[in-house]
Amino acid sequence: MHYLLGVDVGTTHLKAIVFDEKGNEISRSIRNTPSIAFPDGKVDQNPDELWHAVAATIAEAVSEMGGLDDARKIEGLAVASVAEAGVLLDAHGQWLYPIIAWYDLRTVAESNWWRETVGPEDIFAVTGLNADPMYSVTKIMWIKNNHPDAYNKATRWLCTSDYINYRLTGEMAMDLSLASRTMLFDQRKQAWSEEFLSHAGLPITLMPPAVDSGTLVGRVTREAARMTGLPEGIPVFAGGHDHLCGALAAGIIGTGLVLDSIGTAESLLGVTDAPRLSPEVHKMGFGVGHHVVRDKYYIMGGTLSAGASIEWLARTFIANSSGSSNAGAPHGSHAGAAHGGRETETREVKDVYRIIESLARESTPCARGLFFLPHLRGSGPPRRDPMSRGVFLGLRTHHSLADITRATIEGLCLELRSGLQALEAAMGSGVQEIRAIGGGAKNRFWLETKATVLGRPVKLPGNPEAVALGAALLAGIGSGIYKDEADAVRNTYRELGQVEPDGDLQPIYDSAYSIYKSIYPATREISYSIETQLEAKLKELESRLNTIG
């Protein structure tokens, strides 16, 4: 029996799961991802705290196997993570500034600088990305502009999973799927863009070697073995972007299939044989990059605040009313110190989904005329706009918490419909099949509404932990257990079932969609006014009050 370890470093949770070569789960551990949320919206992670939390999560999964003898059966591990966040290291490998969360908007000025000095079209033509505050280069430049003492000592930038690999092995590399999210990687040349690095005033030596996912990075060191419970010397392979690792596990490795990955963000992902870098794809706001599958590329976009909208709903309305302080616990604060564990995490997730589903079903389709624009962290394709804000439209005194809950879920589904239509146009072909993975795929009402709004079935892969499994499969490919990605999928992919659309409700949602499409254009200028006028005045007032105080 071959065992493989997949580690998933997500926005909200850390997961370490041991699988056998058939994709069956052997053991697992889950903890909250440690992060610090500030009142002004900034979110940081302490790299040492993150590493210690990951190490502890791995140690629990290894312990659950039965001890060191069983752990010796693990033939390789790989790490999947959020993509754009990362850390600067000095010449001694010490971190210089906290990890800035991928969705943190403090880097808007740096993003705007790229738009003004290079231009969105030229940025996309090289990197496959739309100038956006989330990408790695804006975070590096923000540190350079605001903390030059830290930046001036920097010799290397590592994305999150690269940093965990470094702590495991002492070696530095970045897989192509993460390199694709830095806004410094040339998709046509499949190499770091010397032109863009020079434009940003960054040395090319700052970026690590870019390698295929599944490439051997190094082996677990004695110190890492002591902290994780893993045997010293276990090979560590390059993993990649969490959504793409999930796509591999879900069998999204060829054209015609689309992944719906539902986490804090909800991503739609289609596969192509070459990077689609046309102006048309750029105008729709999609990102293009390298898959974790060798010689395959992706087109990706989605809702930046899908699971985050559900978390907001639970935290703001449901946690207090349900009597469970954990039901809607946010992913921020110093949550990482808490013990994870399968039972606690699963119970809390089920409690939240049960309450949300029950409330949503109390309302009626279209939430009695209430609409929700789920732009709590800006919007994605087909109109990428980081300044757009969330909106409830049509609110009346007769609306209840049940209506607000249903409107939130329906808004996410209507937003997804617009994204899927754009994705089909970008790929130049229709979507044959949608497969849903991630935490949101456990919410039956959300899936039912989605299938009906989209007007097509949504299939459910059998393994609920697709991201961790995808990372494990990359380790299996690297270690020779599988011949290639297709062989890995053949050995592990199973289907749980599919959710069908409700034909009676489809005409209602078609009418709702025609209304929904007009909400963003009608509110765009208001969002910009809040950002550029009101917030500046509020900050000025707050500063004066603090001075007086």
XYZ file of C-alpha atoms in Angstrom:
549
model
C 0.000 0.000 0.000
C 1.338 3.432 -1.008
C 0.613 6.423 1.238
C 0.800 10.084 0.199
C 0.387 13.269 2.259
C -1.457 16.298 0.905
C -1.346 19.603 2.786
C -3.886 22.345 2.069
C -3.013 25.821 3.388
C -6.253 27.696 2.815
C -7.589 31.122 3.706
C -9.703 29.717 6.517
C -8.373 26.246 7.337
C -5.171 24.201 7.330
C -5.577 20.543 6.414
C -3.118 17.665 6.421
C -4.559 14.447 4.985
C -2.906 11.100 4.298
C -4.319 9.142 1.336
C -3.601 5.745 -0.139
C -2.901 5.404 -3.875
C -6.617 4.908 -4.589
C -7.491 8.257 -3.016
C -8.928 6.765 0.165
C -8.418 8.872 3.282
C -6.206 7.260 5.929
C -5.909 10.063 8.476
C -6.403 13.795 8.740
C -6.099 16.901 10.862
C -7.735 20.309 10.446
C -6.945 23.607 12.171
C -7.887 27.224 11.674
C -5.452 29.235 9.597
C -3.768 31.775 11.889
C -4.278 35.350 10.734
C -4.639 38.805 12.223
C -7.471 41.031 10.990
C -7.161 44.774 11.632
C -10.042 47.289 11.921
C -9.026 49.006 8.667
C -9.476 45.797 6.669
C -5.832 44.749 6.502
C -5.102 41.073 7.178
C -1.647 39.698 8.041
C -0.190 36.298 8.831
C 2.889 35.722 10.934
C 5.034 33.283 8.884
C 6.383 31.537 12.001
C 2.874 31.076 13.408
C 1.687 29.729 10.070
C 4.574 27.253 9.839
C 4.084 26.037 13.415
C 0.352 25.595 12.769
C 1.047 23.624 9.575
C 3.648 21.496 11.366
C 1.223 20.769 14.203
C -1.506 19.869 11.706
C 0.823 17.426 9.945
C 1.900 15.980 13.295
C -1.733 15.284 14.232
C -2.406 13.551 10.932
C 0.739 11.450 11.328
C -0.171 10.605 14.920
C -3.618 9.494 13.793
C -1.957 6.983 11.457
C -0.597 5.147 14.479
C 2.973 6.369 14.859
C 6.335 6.543 13.159
C 6.267 3.039 11.676
C 3.105 3.822 9.744
C 4.419 7.294 8.878
C 7.391 5.634 7.168
C 4.903 4.334 4.581
C 4.362 7.909 3.347
C 6.241 8.051 0.054
C 5.931 11.756 -0.584
C 4.081 14.954 0.238
C 3.104 18.150 -1.531
C 1.558 21.416 -0.363
C -1.293 23.327 -1.972
C -2.010 26.872 -0.858
C -3.657 30.186 -1.586
C -1.813 31.626 -4.522
C -0.831 35.287 -4.445
C 0.240 35.782 -0.829
C 3.872 35.290 0.092
C 6.849 36.315 2.166
C 10.188 38.072 1.688
C 13.226 36.293 3.122
C 16.706 37.600 3.874
C 20.012 35.917 3.023
C 19.679 33.709 6.117
C 16.170 32.561 5.223
C 14.506 34.687 7.918
C 11.208 36.364 7.066
C 11.225 40.146 6.895
C 7.560 41.177 6.895
C 4.268 39.402 7.682
C 2.374 37.659 4.892
C -0.226 40.021 3.400
C -3.504 38.159 2.728
C -4.287 37.631 -0.937
C -7.490 39.712 -0.730
C -5.969 42.588 1.283
C -6.527 45.875 -0.611
C -3.707 47.926 0.907
C -1.858 47.490 -2.419
C -4.370 49.395 -4.575
C -1.871 52.218 -5.226
C 0.729 49.762 -6.519
C -1.860 48.098 -8.743
C -2.906 51.469 -10.136
C 0.758 52.295 -10.830
C 1.008 49.210 -13.038
C -2.149 50.201 -14.882
C -0.831 53.704 -15.489
C 2.772 52.858 -16.409
C 2.353 49.606 -18.353
C -1.337 49.373 -19.187
C -3.815 46.581 -18.509
C -3.659 45.145 -22.042
C 0.132 44.803 -22.034
C 0.135 43.306 -18.541
C -2.331 40.640 -19.647
C -0.486 39.951 -22.908
C 2.621 38.970 -20.921
C 1.340 37.522 -17.644
C -2.235 36.454 -18.388
C -3.411 38.567 -15.459
C -5.433 41.720 -15.010
C -3.734 44.406 -12.936
C -5.171 43.803 -9.478
C -4.119 44.508 -5.881
C -4.105 40.777 -5.050
C -1.057 39.733 -7.081
C 2.354 39.114 -5.544
C 4.230 41.943 -7.260
C 1.937 44.563 -5.704
C 2.619 43.125 -2.240
C 6.386 43.134 -2.810
C 6.247 46.741 -4.038
C 4.043 47.810 -1.115
C 6.638 46.468 1.320
C 9.387 48.166 -0.699
C 7.513 51.492 -0.641
C 6.351 51.387 2.967
C 8.981 49.282 4.781
C 12.247 49.808 2.885
C 14.255 48.624 5.881
C 12.687 45.171 5.463
C 12.776 45.140 1.660
C 16.435 46.182 1.444
C 17.427 42.954 3.225
C 15.347 40.742 0.933
C 16.961 38.113 -1.255
C 13.962 35.909 -2.086
C 10.182 35.980 -2.483
C 8.285 32.771 -1.794
C 4.553 32.189 -2.137
C 2.823 30.477 0.786
C 3.258 26.824 -0.175
C 6.841 27.542 -1.294
C 7.549 28.911 2.174
C 6.119 25.796 3.830
C 8.269 23.671 1.490
C 11.280 25.749 2.514
C 10.575 25.144 6.197
C 10.183 21.427 5.458
C 13.301 21.025 3.297
C 15.514 24.115 3.414
C 15.154 24.383 -0.400
C 13.501 27.162 -2.420
C 11.450 26.779 -5.616
C 8.076 27.883 -6.981
C 5.758 25.805 -9.133
C 4.417 27.246 -12.391
C 0.835 27.607 -11.145
C 1.944 29.908 -8.312
C 4.446 31.739 -10.522
C 1.470 32.453 -12.776
C -0.175 34.450 -9.955
C 2.731 36.809 -9.247
C 2.149 39.118 -12.273
C 5.847 38.695 -13.005
C 5.746 35.484 -15.075
C 5.826 35.489 -18.885
C 3.230 32.929 -20.020
C 4.524 32.650 -23.570
C 8.158 32.158 -22.539
C 7.267 30.203 -19.365
C 9.937 32.149 -17.506
C 10.238 35.137 -15.198
C 9.716 38.390 -17.081
C 12.956 40.333 -16.840
C 11.165 43.315 -18.376
C 8.467 43.421 -15.687
C 10.911 42.788 -12.849
C 13.079 45.643 -14.108
C 10.046 47.905 -14.429
C 9.161 47.227 -10.788
C 12.757 47.811 -9.715
C 13.105 44.230 -8.520
C 16.135 41.994 -9.143
C 15.444 38.764 -11.025
C 17.311 36.933 -8.269
C 14.407 37.769 -5.956
C 12.324 35.084 -7.654
C 13.092 31.401 -7.045
C 13.499 28.737 -9.748
C 10.147 28.064 -11.450
C 9.406 24.337 -11.765
C 6.605 22.026 -12.866
C 4.191 20.851 -10.177
C 5.261 17.402 -9.014
C 8.967 18.288 -9.229
C 11.124 17.182 -6.290
C 11.891 20.240 -4.145
C 13.857 18.545 -1.357
C 13.555 16.177 1.569
C 12.234 16.631 5.091
C 15.031 17.880 7.344
C 15.799 16.634 10.825
C 14.305 19.769 12.399
C 11.135 19.564 10.287
C 10.856 15.866 11.129
C 11.018 16.712 14.825
C 8.195 19.253 14.473
C 5.914 17.283 12.129
C 6.412 13.698 13.267
C 7.405 12.772 9.714
C 10.433 10.563 9.161
C 13.506 12.499 8.111
C 14.206 12.321 4.387
C 10.653 11.974 3.035
C 10.580 13.650 -0.406
C 8.669 16.922 -0.761
C 7.319 17.745 -4.225
C 6.105 21.050 -5.651
C 2.359 21.400 -5.180
C 0.625 24.544 -6.339
C -2.368 26.855 -6.359
C -5.144 25.332 -4.255
C -7.877 25.728 -6.896
C -5.695 23.979 -9.471
C -4.767 21.127 -7.147
C -8.493 20.712 -6.561
C -9.038 20.696 -10.322
C -6.561 17.829 -10.717
C -8.318 15.736 -8.060
C -11.684 16.480 -9.696
C -10.389 15.255 -13.055
C -10.385 18.713 -14.661
C -7.334 18.006 -16.800
C -8.747 18.415 -20.332
C -11.020 20.664 -22.388
C -14.822 20.742 -22.021
C -14.842 20.311 -18.241
C -15.222 23.182 -15.784
C -14.355 23.196 -12.104
C -16.529 25.103 -9.660
C -14.294 25.414 -6.599
C -16.289 26.849 -3.716
C -14.243 28.158 -0.823
C -13.722 31.639 0.589
C -13.688 32.587 -3.087
C -15.562 30.665 -5.764
C -13.530 29.969 -8.883
C -14.647 28.763 -12.282
C -11.810 27.075 -14.132
C -11.571 25.679 -17.644
C -8.576 23.947 -19.243
C -6.849 24.879 -22.508
C -3.888 23.498 -24.446
C -2.198 26.899 -24.777
C -2.424 30.197 -22.867
C -5.381 32.233 -24.183
C -3.941 35.746 -24.080
C -6.242 37.515 -26.534
C -7.598 41.021 -25.899
C -11.113 39.515 -25.783
C -10.233 37.241 -22.861
C -8.569 40.179 -21.141
C -11.640 42.393 -21.480
C -13.735 39.793 -19.682
C -11.415 39.924 -16.683
C -10.233 36.308 -16.580
C -6.853 35.140 -15.371
C -4.790 32.807 -17.537
C -1.930 30.677 -16.302
C -0.219 27.330 -16.057
C -2.146 24.368 -14.640
C -0.577 21.985 -12.127
C -1.004 19.523 -15.019
C 2.084 19.585 -17.212
C 1.705 21.381 -20.545
C -1.849 22.487 -19.745
C -3.174 25.968 -19.070
C -6.298 27.393 -17.519
C -8.754 30.246 -17.806
C -10.045 31.173 -14.364
C -12.309 33.695 -12.735
C -15.128 33.775 -10.271
C -16.667 35.352 -7.206
C -14.041 36.708 -4.818
C -16.321 36.589 -1.787
C -18.467 33.463 -2.155
C -17.720 31.554 1.032
C -16.791 34.903 2.561
C -20.377 36.076 1.972
C -21.678 33.002 3.787
C -19.183 33.603 6.620
C -20.294 37.232 6.824
C -23.937 36.171 6.903
C -23.279 33.609 9.642
C -21.071 35.906 11.708
C -23.359 38.921 11.464
C -26.807 37.368 11.778
C -26.708 33.667 12.605
C -24.006 33.123 15.227
C -25.738 35.256 17.847
C -29.264 34.161 16.988
C -28.378 30.443 16.954
C -26.660 30.451 20.301
C -23.483 29.023 18.810
C -20.553 31.402 18.981
C -18.582 29.128 16.661
C -21.184 28.761 13.948
C -20.117 31.841 12.109
C -16.626 32.343 13.457
C -14.563 34.512 11.131
C -11.284 33.280 9.730
C -9.413 36.260 11.154
C -7.993 36.961 14.617
C -5.506 34.687 16.360
C -7.516 31.604 15.494
C -4.599 29.354 14.637
C -3.753 28.478 18.207
C -6.998 26.610 18.639
C -6.984 22.855 18.303
C -8.595 21.693 15.076
C -9.703 18.120 14.595
C -12.156 16.435 12.286
C -15.081 16.271 14.681
C -15.102 19.934 15.732
C -14.637 21.380 12.238
C -17.205 19.095 10.650
C -19.796 19.791 13.357
C -19.386 23.561 13.084
C -19.593 23.522 9.283
C -22.679 21.296 9.355
C -24.318 23.527 11.976
C -23.807 26.650 9.872
C -25.050 25.003 6.670
C -28.023 23.465 8.463
C -29.104 26.829 9.889
C -28.524 28.680 6.609
C -30.365 26.056 4.567
C -33.289 26.023 6.986
C -33.563 29.821 6.868
C -33.274 29.973 3.078
C -36.026 27.413 2.597
C -38.354 29.520 4.765
C -38.232 32.231 2.106
C -39.527 32.042 -1.463
C -37.648 32.006 -4.805
C -36.100 35.429 -5.452
C -36.413 36.176 -1.719
C -39.638 38.137 -2.112
C -37.983 40.645 -4.437
C -34.672 41.036 -2.573
C -31.420 40.937 -4.575
C -27.812 40.640 -3.359
C -24.735 41.712 -5.327
C -21.928 39.620 -3.741
C -19.063 42.058 -4.256
C -17.880 42.167 -0.640
C -14.291 41.942 -1.920
C -14.827 43.441 -5.362
C -16.023 41.679 -8.490
C -14.556 39.112 -10.863
C -15.346 38.324 -14.524
C -16.963 39.383 -16.692
C -16.301 42.834 -15.141
C -13.325 42.677 -12.791
C -13.567 45.653 -10.455
C -11.809 45.667 -7.065
C -13.674 48.833 -6.035
C -17.181 47.401 -6.498
C -19.078 46.856 -3.261
C -21.745 44.492 -2.011
C -25.350 45.615 -2.377
C -28.747 44.517 -1.114
C -31.383 45.919 -3.460
C -35.137 45.901 -2.905
C -35.071 45.784 0.912
C -38.459 46.390 2.559
C -39.805 46.203 6.089
C -41.440 42.856 5.358
C -38.099 41.205 4.568
C -36.802 38.795 7.203
C -33.528 37.087 8.017
C -34.782 34.155 5.926
C -35.120 36.477 2.919
C -31.665 37.968 3.476
C -30.207 34.458 3.710
C -31.904 33.258 0.536
C -31.008 36.438 -1.342
C -27.352 35.958 -0.377
C -27.255 32.446 -1.833
C -29.251 33.409 -4.917
C -26.966 36.391 -5.517
C -23.935 34.099 -5.491
C -25.623 31.807 -8.022
C -26.675 34.667 -10.306
C -23.137 36.056 -10.189
C -21.807 32.612 -11.116
C -24.137 32.455 -14.118
C -22.660 35.642 -15.540
C -19.167 34.256 -14.948
C -19.949 30.939 -16.637
C -21.341 32.631 -19.723
C -18.191 34.710 -19.988
C -15.971 31.640 -19.484
C -17.636 29.826 -22.383
C -16.993 32.852 -24.581
C -13.362 33.047 -23.454
C -12.764 29.350 -24.136
C -14.508 29.516 -27.506
C -16.561 26.415 -26.718
C -19.459 25.268 -24.604
C -19.072 23.664 -21.213
C -19.874 19.958 -21.269
C -19.796 19.339 -17.542
C -19.497 21.257 -14.250
C -17.913 19.604 -11.228
C -18.187 21.272 -7.815
C -15.693 20.914 -4.975
C -14.861 22.751 -1.744
C -16.675 23.619 1.446
C -19.601 25.231 -0.362
C -20.283 21.950 -2.187
C -21.524 20.573 1.149
C -24.419 23.047 1.166
C -27.283 21.216 -0.577
C -29.545 24.237 -0.945
C -26.725 26.270 -2.505
C -26.081 23.451 -5.015
C -29.770 23.058 -5.868
C -30.154 26.793 -6.442
C -26.965 26.890 -8.500
C -28.065 24.054 -10.795
C -31.414 25.759 -11.364
C -29.965 29.240 -11.952
C -27.341 27.805 -14.359
C -29.892 25.545 -16.027
C -27.614 22.507 -16.013
C -26.595 19.656 -13.670
C -23.757 20.103 -11.201
C -21.708 16.949 -10.578
C -20.048 16.139 -7.258
C -16.690 14.347 -7.157
C -16.596 11.694 -4.456
C -13.685 13.018 -2.394
C -14.711 16.149 -0.449
C -11.089 17.146 0.209
C -10.076 17.679 -3.406
C -7.361 20.278 -2.747
C -5.427 18.068 -0.325
C -5.961 15.059 -2.604
C -4.699 17.010 -5.618
C -1.532 17.887 -3.709
C -1.115 14.227 -2.731
C -1.550 13.170 -6.379
C 1.261 15.532 -7.409
C 3.460 13.838 -4.813
C 2.384 10.485 -6.247
C 3.284 11.578 -9.788
C 6.630 12.905 -8.598
C 7.443 9.713 -6.688
C 6.465 7.464 -9.607
C 3.343 5.901 -8.073
C 1.358 7.287 -11.024
C 2.672 7.534 -14.593
C 1.093 10.943 -15.154
C -1.911 13.093 -14.259
C -4.343 10.986 -16.308
C -3.170 7.852 -14.508
C -3.597 9.572 -11.129
C -7.173 10.559 -12.009
C -8.032 7.078 -13.297
C -6.925 5.563 -10.004
C -8.627 8.010 -7.656
C -11.569 9.869 -9.233
C -15.018 8.855 -8.059
C -18.359 10.574 -8.468
C -20.715 11.086 -5.551
C -23.681 12.129 -7.668
C -25.159 15.177 -9.338
C -27.710 17.863 -8.563
C -30.353 18.528 -11.228
C -31.990 21.884 -12.016
C -35.607 22.482 -10.995
C -37.474 22.993 -14.275
C -40.384 24.746 -12.590
C -38.137 27.413 -11.061
C -35.883 28.029 -14.073
C -38.175 30.597 -15.772
C -38.375 32.556 -12.513
C -34.594 32.680 -12.181
C -34.230 33.580 -15.857
C -36.354 36.661 -15.168
C -34.377 37.394 -12.007
C -31.123 37.177 -13.953
C -32.253 39.821 -16.429
C -32.793 42.175 -13.467
C -29.616 41.094 -11.662
C -27.406 42.003 -14.643
C -28.414 45.667 -14.267
C -27.420 46.028 -10.589
C -23.642 46.380 -11.005
C -23.817 49.022 -13.786
C -26.320 50.987 -11.702
C -24.181 50.957 -8.531
C -20.657 51.201 -9.954
C -20.277 54.959 -9.621
C -21.710 54.875 -6.097
C -19.088 52.316 -5.063
C -16.334 54.526 -6.475
C -17.702 57.584 -4.669
C -17.684 55.729 -1.361
C -14.091 54.621 -1.974
C -12.671 57.926 -3.192
C -14.734 60.511 -1.313
C -16.509 59.242 1.765
C -13.819 56.900 3.097
C -11.137 59.568 2.753
C -13.270 61.993 4.793
C -14.010 59.336 7.411
C -10.320 58.553 7.802
C -9.551 62.263 8.154
C -12.251 62.596 10.824
C -10.983 59.534 12.676
C -7.452 60.935 12.620
C -8.627 64.259 14.080
C -10.620 62.517 16.807
C -7.601 60.383 17.724
C -5.463 63.528 17.944
C -8.008 65.222 20.199
C -8.326 62.085 22.321
